[in-house]
CSV table of C-alpha atoms and ligand atoms in Angstrom, one decimal:
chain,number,residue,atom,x,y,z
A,81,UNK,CA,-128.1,72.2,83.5
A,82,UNK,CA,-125.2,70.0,84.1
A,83,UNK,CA,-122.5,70.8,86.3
A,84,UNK,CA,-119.6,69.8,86.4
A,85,UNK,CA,-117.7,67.3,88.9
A,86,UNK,CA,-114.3,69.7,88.7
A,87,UNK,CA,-116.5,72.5,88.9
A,88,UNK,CA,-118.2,71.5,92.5
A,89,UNK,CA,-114.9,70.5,93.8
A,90,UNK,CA,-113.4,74.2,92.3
A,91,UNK,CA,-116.1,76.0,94.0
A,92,UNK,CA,-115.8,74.2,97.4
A,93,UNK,CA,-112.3,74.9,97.4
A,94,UNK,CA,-112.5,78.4,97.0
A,95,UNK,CA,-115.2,78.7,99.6
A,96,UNK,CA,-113.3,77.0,102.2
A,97,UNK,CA,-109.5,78.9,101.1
A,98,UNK,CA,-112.2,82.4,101.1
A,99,UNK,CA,-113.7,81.2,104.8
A,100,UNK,CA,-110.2,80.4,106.1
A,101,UNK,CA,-108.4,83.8,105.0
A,102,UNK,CA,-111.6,85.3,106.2
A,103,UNK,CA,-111.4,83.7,109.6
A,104,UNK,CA,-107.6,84.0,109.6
A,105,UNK,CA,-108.1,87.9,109.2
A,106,UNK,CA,-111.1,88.6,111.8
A,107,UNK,CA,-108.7,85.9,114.3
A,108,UNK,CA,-105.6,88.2,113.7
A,109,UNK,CA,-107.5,91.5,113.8
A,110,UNK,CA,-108.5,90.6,117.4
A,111,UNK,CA,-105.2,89.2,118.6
A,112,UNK,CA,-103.8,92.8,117.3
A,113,UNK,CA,-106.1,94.3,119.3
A,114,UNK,CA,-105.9,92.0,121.8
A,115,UNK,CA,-102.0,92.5,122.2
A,116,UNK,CA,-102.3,96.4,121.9
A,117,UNK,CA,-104.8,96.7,124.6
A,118,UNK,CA,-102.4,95.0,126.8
A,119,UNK,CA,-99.4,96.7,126.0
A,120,UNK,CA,-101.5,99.9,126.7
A,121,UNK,CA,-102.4,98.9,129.7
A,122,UNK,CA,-99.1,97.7,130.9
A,123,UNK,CA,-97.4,101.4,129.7
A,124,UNK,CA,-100.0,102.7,131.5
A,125,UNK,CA,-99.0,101.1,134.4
A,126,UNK,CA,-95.6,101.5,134.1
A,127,UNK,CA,-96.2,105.0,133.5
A,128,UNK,CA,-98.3,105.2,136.7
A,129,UNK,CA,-95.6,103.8,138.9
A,130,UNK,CA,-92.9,106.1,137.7
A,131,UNK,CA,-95.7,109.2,138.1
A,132,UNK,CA,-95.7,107.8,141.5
A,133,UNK,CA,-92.3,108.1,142.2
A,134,UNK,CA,-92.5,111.5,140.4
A,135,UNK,CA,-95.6,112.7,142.1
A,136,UNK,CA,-95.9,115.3,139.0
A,137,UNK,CA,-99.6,116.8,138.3
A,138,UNK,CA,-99.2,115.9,134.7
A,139,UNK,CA,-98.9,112.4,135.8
A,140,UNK,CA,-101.2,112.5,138.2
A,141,UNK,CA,-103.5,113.5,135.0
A,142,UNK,CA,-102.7,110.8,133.0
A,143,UNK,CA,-102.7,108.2,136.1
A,144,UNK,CA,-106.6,108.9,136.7
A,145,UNK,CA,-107.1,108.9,133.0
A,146,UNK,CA,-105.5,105.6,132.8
A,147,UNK,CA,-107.3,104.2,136.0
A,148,UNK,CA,-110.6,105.0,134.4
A,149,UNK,CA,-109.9,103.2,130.9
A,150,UNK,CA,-108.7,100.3,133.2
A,151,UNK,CA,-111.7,99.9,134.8
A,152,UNK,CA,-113.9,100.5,131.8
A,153,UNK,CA,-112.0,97.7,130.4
A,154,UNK,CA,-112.0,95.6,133.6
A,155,UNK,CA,-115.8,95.9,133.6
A,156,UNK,CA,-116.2,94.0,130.2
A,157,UNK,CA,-116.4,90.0,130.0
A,158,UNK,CA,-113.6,90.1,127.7
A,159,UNK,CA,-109.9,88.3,127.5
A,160,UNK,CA,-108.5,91.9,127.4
A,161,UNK,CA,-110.6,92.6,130.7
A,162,UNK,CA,-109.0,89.2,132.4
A,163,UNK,CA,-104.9,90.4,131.4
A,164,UNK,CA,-105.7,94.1,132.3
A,165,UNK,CA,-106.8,92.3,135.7
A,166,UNK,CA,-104.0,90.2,135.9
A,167,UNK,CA,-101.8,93.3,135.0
A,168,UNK,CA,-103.6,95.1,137.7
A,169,UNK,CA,-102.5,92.5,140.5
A,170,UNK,CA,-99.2,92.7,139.3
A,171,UNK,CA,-98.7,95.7,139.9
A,172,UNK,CA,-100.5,95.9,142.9
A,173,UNK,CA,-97.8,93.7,144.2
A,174,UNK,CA,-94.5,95.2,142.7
A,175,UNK,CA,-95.8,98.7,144.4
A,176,UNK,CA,-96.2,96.9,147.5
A,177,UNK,CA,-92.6,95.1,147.1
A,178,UNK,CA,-91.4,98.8,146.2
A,179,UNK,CA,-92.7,100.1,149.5
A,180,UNK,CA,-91.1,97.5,151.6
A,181,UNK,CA,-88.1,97.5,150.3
A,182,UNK,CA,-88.0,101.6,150.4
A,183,UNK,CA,-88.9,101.1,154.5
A,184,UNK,CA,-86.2,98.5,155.0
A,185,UNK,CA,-83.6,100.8,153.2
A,186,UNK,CA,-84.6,102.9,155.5
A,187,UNK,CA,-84.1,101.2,158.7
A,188,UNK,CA,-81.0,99.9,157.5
A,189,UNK,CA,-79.7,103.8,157.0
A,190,UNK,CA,-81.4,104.3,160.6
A,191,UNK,CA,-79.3,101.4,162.3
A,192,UNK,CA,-76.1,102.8,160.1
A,193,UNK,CA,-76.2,105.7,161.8
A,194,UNK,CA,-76.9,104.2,164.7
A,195,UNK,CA,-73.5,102.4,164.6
A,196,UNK,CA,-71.6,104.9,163.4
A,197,UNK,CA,-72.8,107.3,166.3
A,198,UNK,CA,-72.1,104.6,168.7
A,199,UNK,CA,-68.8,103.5,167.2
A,200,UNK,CA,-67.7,107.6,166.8
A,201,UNK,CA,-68.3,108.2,170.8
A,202,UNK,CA,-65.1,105.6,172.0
A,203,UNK,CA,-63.4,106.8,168.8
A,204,UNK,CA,-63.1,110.6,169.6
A,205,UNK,CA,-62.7,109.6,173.5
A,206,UNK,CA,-59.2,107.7,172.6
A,207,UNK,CA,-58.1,110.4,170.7
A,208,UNK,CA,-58.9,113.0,173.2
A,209,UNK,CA,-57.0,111.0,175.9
A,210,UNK,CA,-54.4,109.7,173.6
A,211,UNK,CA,-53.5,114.0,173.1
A,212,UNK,CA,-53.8,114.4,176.7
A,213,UNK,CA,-51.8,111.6,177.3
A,214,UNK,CA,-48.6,113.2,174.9
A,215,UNK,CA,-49.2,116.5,177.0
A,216,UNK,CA,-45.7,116.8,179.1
A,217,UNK,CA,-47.1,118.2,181.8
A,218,UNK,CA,-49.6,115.2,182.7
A,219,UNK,CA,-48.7,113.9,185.7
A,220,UNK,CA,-47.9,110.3,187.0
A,221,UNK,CA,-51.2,109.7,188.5
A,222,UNK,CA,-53.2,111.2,185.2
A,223,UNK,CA,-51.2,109.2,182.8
A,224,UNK,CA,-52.5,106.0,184.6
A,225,UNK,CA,-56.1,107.3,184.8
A,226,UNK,CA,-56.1,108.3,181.1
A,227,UNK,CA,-55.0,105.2,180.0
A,228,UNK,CA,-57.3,103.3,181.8
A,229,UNK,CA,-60.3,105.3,180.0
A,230,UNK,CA,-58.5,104.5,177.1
A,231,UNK,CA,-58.5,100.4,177.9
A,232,UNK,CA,-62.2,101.0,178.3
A,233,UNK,CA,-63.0,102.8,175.1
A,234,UNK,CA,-61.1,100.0,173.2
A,235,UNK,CA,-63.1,97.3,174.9
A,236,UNK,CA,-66.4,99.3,174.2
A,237,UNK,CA,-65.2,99.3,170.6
A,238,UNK,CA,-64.1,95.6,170.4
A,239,UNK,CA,-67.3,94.7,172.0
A,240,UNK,CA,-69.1,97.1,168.9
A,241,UNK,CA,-67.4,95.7,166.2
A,242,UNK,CA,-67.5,92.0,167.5
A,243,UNK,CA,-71.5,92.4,168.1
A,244,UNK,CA,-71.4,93.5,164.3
A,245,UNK,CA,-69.8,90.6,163.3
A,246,UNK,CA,-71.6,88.3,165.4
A,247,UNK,CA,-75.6,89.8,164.0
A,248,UNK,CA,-74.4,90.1,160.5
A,249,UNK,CA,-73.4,86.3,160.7
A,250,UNK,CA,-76.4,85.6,162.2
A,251,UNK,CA,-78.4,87.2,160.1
A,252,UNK,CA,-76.6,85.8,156.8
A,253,UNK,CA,-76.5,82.1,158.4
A,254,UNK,CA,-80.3,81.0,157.5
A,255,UNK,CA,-81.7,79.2,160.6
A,256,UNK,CA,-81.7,75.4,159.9
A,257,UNK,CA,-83.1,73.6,163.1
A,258,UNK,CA,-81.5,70.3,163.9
A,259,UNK,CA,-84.2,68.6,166.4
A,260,UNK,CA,-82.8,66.3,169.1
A,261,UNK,CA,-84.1,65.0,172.0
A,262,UNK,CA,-81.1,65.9,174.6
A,263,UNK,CA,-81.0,67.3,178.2
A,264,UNK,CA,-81.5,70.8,178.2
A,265,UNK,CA,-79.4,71.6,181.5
A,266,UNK,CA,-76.4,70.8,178.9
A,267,UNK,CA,-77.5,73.6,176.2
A,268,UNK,CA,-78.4,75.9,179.3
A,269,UNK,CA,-75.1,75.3,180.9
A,270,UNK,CA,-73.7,76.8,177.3
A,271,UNK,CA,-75.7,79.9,177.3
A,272,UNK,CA,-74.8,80.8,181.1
A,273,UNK,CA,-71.3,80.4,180.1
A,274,UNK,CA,-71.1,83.0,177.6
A,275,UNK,CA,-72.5,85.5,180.7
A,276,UNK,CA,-70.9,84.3,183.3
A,277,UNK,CA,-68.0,86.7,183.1
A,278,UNK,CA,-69.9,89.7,182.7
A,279,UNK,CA,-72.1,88.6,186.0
A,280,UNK,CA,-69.3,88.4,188.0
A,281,UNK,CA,-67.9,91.7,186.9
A,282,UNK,CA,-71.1,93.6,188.1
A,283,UNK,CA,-71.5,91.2,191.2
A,284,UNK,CA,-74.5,89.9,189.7
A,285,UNK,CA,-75.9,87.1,192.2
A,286,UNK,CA,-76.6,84.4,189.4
A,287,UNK,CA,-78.9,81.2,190.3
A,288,UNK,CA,-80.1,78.2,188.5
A,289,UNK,CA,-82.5,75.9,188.8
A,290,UNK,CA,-82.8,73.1,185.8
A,291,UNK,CA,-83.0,69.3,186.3
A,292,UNK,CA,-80.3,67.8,185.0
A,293,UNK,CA,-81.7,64.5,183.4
A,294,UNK,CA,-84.8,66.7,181.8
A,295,UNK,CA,-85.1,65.5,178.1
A,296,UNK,CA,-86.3,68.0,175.9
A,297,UNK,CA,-86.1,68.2,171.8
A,298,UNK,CA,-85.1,71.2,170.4
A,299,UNK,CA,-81.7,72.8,168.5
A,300,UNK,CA,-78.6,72.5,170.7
A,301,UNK,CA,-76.9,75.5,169.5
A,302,UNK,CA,-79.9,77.9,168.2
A,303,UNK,CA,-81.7,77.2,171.3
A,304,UNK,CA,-78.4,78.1,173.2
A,305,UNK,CA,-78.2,81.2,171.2
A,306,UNK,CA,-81.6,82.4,171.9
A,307,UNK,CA,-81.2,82.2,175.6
A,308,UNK,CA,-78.1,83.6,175.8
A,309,UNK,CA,-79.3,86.6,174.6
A,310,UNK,CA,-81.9,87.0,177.2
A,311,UNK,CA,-79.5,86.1,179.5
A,312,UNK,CA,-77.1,88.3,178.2
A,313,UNK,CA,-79.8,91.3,178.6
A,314,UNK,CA,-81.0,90.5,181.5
A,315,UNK,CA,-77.2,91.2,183.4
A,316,UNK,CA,-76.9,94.9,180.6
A,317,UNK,CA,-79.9,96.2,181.9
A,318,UNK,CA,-79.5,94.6,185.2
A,319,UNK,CA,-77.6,97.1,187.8
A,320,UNK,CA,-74.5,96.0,190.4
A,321,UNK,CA,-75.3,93.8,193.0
A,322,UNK,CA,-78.3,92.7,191.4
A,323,UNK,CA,-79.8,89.2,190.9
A,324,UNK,CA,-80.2,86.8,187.5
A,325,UNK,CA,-82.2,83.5,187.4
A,326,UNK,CA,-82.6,80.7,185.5
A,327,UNK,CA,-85.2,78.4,186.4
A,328,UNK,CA,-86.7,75.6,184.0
A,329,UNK,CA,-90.2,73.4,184.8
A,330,UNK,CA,-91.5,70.6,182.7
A,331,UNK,CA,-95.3,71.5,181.7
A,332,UNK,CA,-97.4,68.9,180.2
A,333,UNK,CA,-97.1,70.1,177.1
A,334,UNK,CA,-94.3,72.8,177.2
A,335,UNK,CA,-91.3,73.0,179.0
A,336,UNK,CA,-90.8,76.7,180.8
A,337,UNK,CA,-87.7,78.2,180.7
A,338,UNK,CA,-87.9,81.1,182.5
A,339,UNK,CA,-85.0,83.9,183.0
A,340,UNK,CA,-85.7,86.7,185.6
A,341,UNK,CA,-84.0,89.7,186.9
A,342,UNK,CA,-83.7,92.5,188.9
A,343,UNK,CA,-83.2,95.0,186.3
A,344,UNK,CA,-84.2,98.6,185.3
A,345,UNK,CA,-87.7,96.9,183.6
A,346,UNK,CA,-89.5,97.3,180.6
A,347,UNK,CA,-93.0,99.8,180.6
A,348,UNK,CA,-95.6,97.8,178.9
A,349,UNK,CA,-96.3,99.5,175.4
A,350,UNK,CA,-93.1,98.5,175.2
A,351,UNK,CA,-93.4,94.3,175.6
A,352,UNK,CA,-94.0,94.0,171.6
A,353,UNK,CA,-91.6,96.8,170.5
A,354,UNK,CA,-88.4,95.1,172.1
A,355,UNK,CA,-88.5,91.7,169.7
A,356,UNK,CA,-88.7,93.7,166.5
A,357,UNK,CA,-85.4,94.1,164.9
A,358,UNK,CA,-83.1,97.0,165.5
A,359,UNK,CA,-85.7,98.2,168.2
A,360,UNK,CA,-83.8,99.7,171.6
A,361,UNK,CA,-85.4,101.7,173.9
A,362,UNK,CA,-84.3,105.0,174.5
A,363,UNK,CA,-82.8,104.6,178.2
A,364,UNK,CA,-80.5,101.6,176.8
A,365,UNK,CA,-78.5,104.4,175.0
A,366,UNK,CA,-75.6,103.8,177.3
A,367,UNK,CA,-75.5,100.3,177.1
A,368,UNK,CA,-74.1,98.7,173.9
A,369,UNK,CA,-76.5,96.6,171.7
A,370,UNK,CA,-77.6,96.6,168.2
A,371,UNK,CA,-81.4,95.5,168.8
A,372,UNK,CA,-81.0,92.1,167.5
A,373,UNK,CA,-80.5,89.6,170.4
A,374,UNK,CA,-85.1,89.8,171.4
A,375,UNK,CA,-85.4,89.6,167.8
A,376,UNK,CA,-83.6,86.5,167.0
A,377,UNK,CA,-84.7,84.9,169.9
A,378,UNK,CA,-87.7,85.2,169.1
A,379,UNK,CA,-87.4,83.8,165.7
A,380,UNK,CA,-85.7,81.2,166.9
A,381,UNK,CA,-88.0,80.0,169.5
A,382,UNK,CA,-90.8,80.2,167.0
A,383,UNK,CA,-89.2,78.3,164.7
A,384,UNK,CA,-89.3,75.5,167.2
A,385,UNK,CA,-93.2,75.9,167.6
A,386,UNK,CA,-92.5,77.7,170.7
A,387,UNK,CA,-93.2,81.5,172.4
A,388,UNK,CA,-91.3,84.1,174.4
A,389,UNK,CA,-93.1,85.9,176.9
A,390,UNK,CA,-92.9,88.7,179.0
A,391,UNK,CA,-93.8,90.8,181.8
A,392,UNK,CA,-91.8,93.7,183.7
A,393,UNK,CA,-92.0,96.0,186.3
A,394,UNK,CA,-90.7,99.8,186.0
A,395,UNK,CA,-87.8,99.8,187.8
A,396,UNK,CA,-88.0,96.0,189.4
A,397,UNK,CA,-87.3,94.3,186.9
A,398,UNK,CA,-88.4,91.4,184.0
A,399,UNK,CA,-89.3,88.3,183.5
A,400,UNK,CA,-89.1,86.3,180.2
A,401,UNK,CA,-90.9,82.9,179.8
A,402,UNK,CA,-89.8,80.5,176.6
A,403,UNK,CA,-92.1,77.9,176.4
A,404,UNK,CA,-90.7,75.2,174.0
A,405,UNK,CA,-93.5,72.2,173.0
A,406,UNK,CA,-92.3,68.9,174.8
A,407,UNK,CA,-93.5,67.2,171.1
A,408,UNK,CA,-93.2,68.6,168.2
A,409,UNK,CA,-92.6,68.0,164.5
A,410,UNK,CA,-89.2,69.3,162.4
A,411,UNK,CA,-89.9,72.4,160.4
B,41,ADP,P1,-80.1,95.3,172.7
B,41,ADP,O1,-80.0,94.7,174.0
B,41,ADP,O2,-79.0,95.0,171.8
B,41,ADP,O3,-80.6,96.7,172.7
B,41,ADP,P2,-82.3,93.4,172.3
B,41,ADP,O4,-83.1,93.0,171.1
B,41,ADP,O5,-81.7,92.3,173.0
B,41,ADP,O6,-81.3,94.5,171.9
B,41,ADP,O7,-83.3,94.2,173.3
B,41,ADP,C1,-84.2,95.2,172.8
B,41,ADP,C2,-84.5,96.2,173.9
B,41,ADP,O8,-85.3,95.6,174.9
B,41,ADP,C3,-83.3,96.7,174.7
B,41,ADP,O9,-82.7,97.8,174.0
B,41,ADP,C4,-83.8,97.0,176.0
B,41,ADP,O10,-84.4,98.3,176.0
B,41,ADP,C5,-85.0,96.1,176.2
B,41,ADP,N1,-84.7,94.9,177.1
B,41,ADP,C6,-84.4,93.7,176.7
B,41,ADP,N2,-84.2,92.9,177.8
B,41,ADP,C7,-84.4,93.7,178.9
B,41,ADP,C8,-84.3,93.4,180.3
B,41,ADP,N3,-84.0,92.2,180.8
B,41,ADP,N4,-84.5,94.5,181.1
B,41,ADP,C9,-84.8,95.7,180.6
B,41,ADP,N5,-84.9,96.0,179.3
B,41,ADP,C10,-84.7,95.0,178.4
């Protein structure tokens, strides 16, 4: 039998054109199933995280029932098992961004309130004076004691709103170090000045101790800032008459700054608490803070490959160690 040149060529053609829209079938079947497997599994999980929210029983149903096919499908070698995975993870982590983001909304309504109970205490006291005040029978010697209560209500306010504005800028200001290698008795005589005042006005005995011509690299003004705030606690929670030091010592591979007082003292499940943010304890109530100034420090110090430390006596009072690394590397 003869066949046919044209004939071989027609038949091989049609077997390849029948194998490719064979292939090209079975190829898009799977993708199909492929794609709806996935979107399944991502509905599911978006169904899941609302249920959550929800917390309703029928959700809760349809969350185990969805949990199970997961895993079935997680179990099997197959590319649907390795995006259901991947979906999985995903999720995993937007619940856990949910959850942090739901806790810091809440301490931010916590410190809110905070302020505004804080800010509403001087408020409601200048008002109360300011009627008294308007009272024609006051006499000479009330008038003058009323409006002194009223100049200190307004200065607890200013101080209020200006420690407001001084965190917030801190905290929108992203901490970009600038490492030099300067004398630290000139960035120390910075932070003392911004307490100095308020030392004096409670009779504060304040002493220190730096060598002038120490070198040390570190950030001028960050590093300024961060001691001024332990500074600035240590004369708060420090009562009249009482004593503030400042003493610095080269190590050979930190230098110490250390900043002790005579204060009212820290208990000692308490030594972590006081650098996390918005954390005050309860008997600082009546001084004014916002429980930022450990918590920057901190952040700042660290940022600079060094520590804060500290220890404390009930009622004796605290000292706080920042150990800065004599050589370090910009971060
Ligand atoms: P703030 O002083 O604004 O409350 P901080 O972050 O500076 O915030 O301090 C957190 C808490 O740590 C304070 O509320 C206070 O209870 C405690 N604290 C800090 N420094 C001292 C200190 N030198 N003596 C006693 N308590 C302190």
């Amino acid at each position: 039998m003869e066949i046919s040149i044209a004939a071989v060529c027609g038949l091989c053609l049609l077997f390849c054109v029948g194998g490719f829209l064979a292939s090209y079938i079975y190829f898009r079947r799977k993708i199909v199933d492929f794609t709806d497997e996935v979107c399944e599994s991502a509905q599911e999980i978006l169904r899941q995280s609302q249920g959550l929210r929800k917390g309703s029983r029928e959700t809760a149903l349809q969350e185990s029932q969805g949990y199970a096919r997961r895993r079935q499908l997680k179990n099997q070698d197959t590319l649907t098992s390795k995006a259901v995975m991947e979906l999985d993870k995903l999720e995993r982590i937007l619940s856990r961004q949910a959850a942090q983001n739901q806790s810091e909304k809440e301490e931010v309504q916590k410190v809110v309130s905070e302020i505004s109970h804080q800010l509403k205490t001087p408020v409601s006291n200048i008002r109360m004076y300011q009627d008294m005040l308007d009272d024609e029978e006051v006499t000479e010697e009330e008038k003058k004691r009323f409006e002194k209560i009223i100049r200190q209500q307004l200065d607890k306010l200013e101080f209020l709103v200006e420690s407001l504005i001084h965190s917030s800028r801190l905290e929108q200001e992203m901490i970009h170090l600038t490492l030099v290698e300067k004398p630290i008795f000139q960035t120390l005589a910075k932070a003392v000045g911004g307490i100095v005042a308020a030392a004096e006005k409670k009779k504060i005995e304040l002493r220190v101790d730096c060598p002038k011509s120490l070198q040390v690299v570190h950030d001028v003004k960050w590093t300024a800032e961060a001691v001024e705030n332990i500074l600035d606690n240590a004369v708060k929670y420090t009562q009249e008459k009482g004593e503030v030091s400042l003493l610095v010592k080269e190590g050979e591979m930190y230098t110490k700054i250390q900043i002790e007082d005579t204060g009212k003292g820290i208990a000692p499940e308490h030594y972590n608490d006081i650098f996390k943010r918005f954390y005050r304890e309860k008997t600082s109530g009546q001084e004014e803070g916002l429980g930022l100034g450990l918590y920057l420090a901190r952040r700042i110090i660290s940022l600079q490959g060094g520590y804060i430390m500290v220890e404390s006596k009930l009622g004796k009072g605290s000292r706080f160690e920042i150990l800065l690394p004599n050589k370090r590397e910009e971060r």
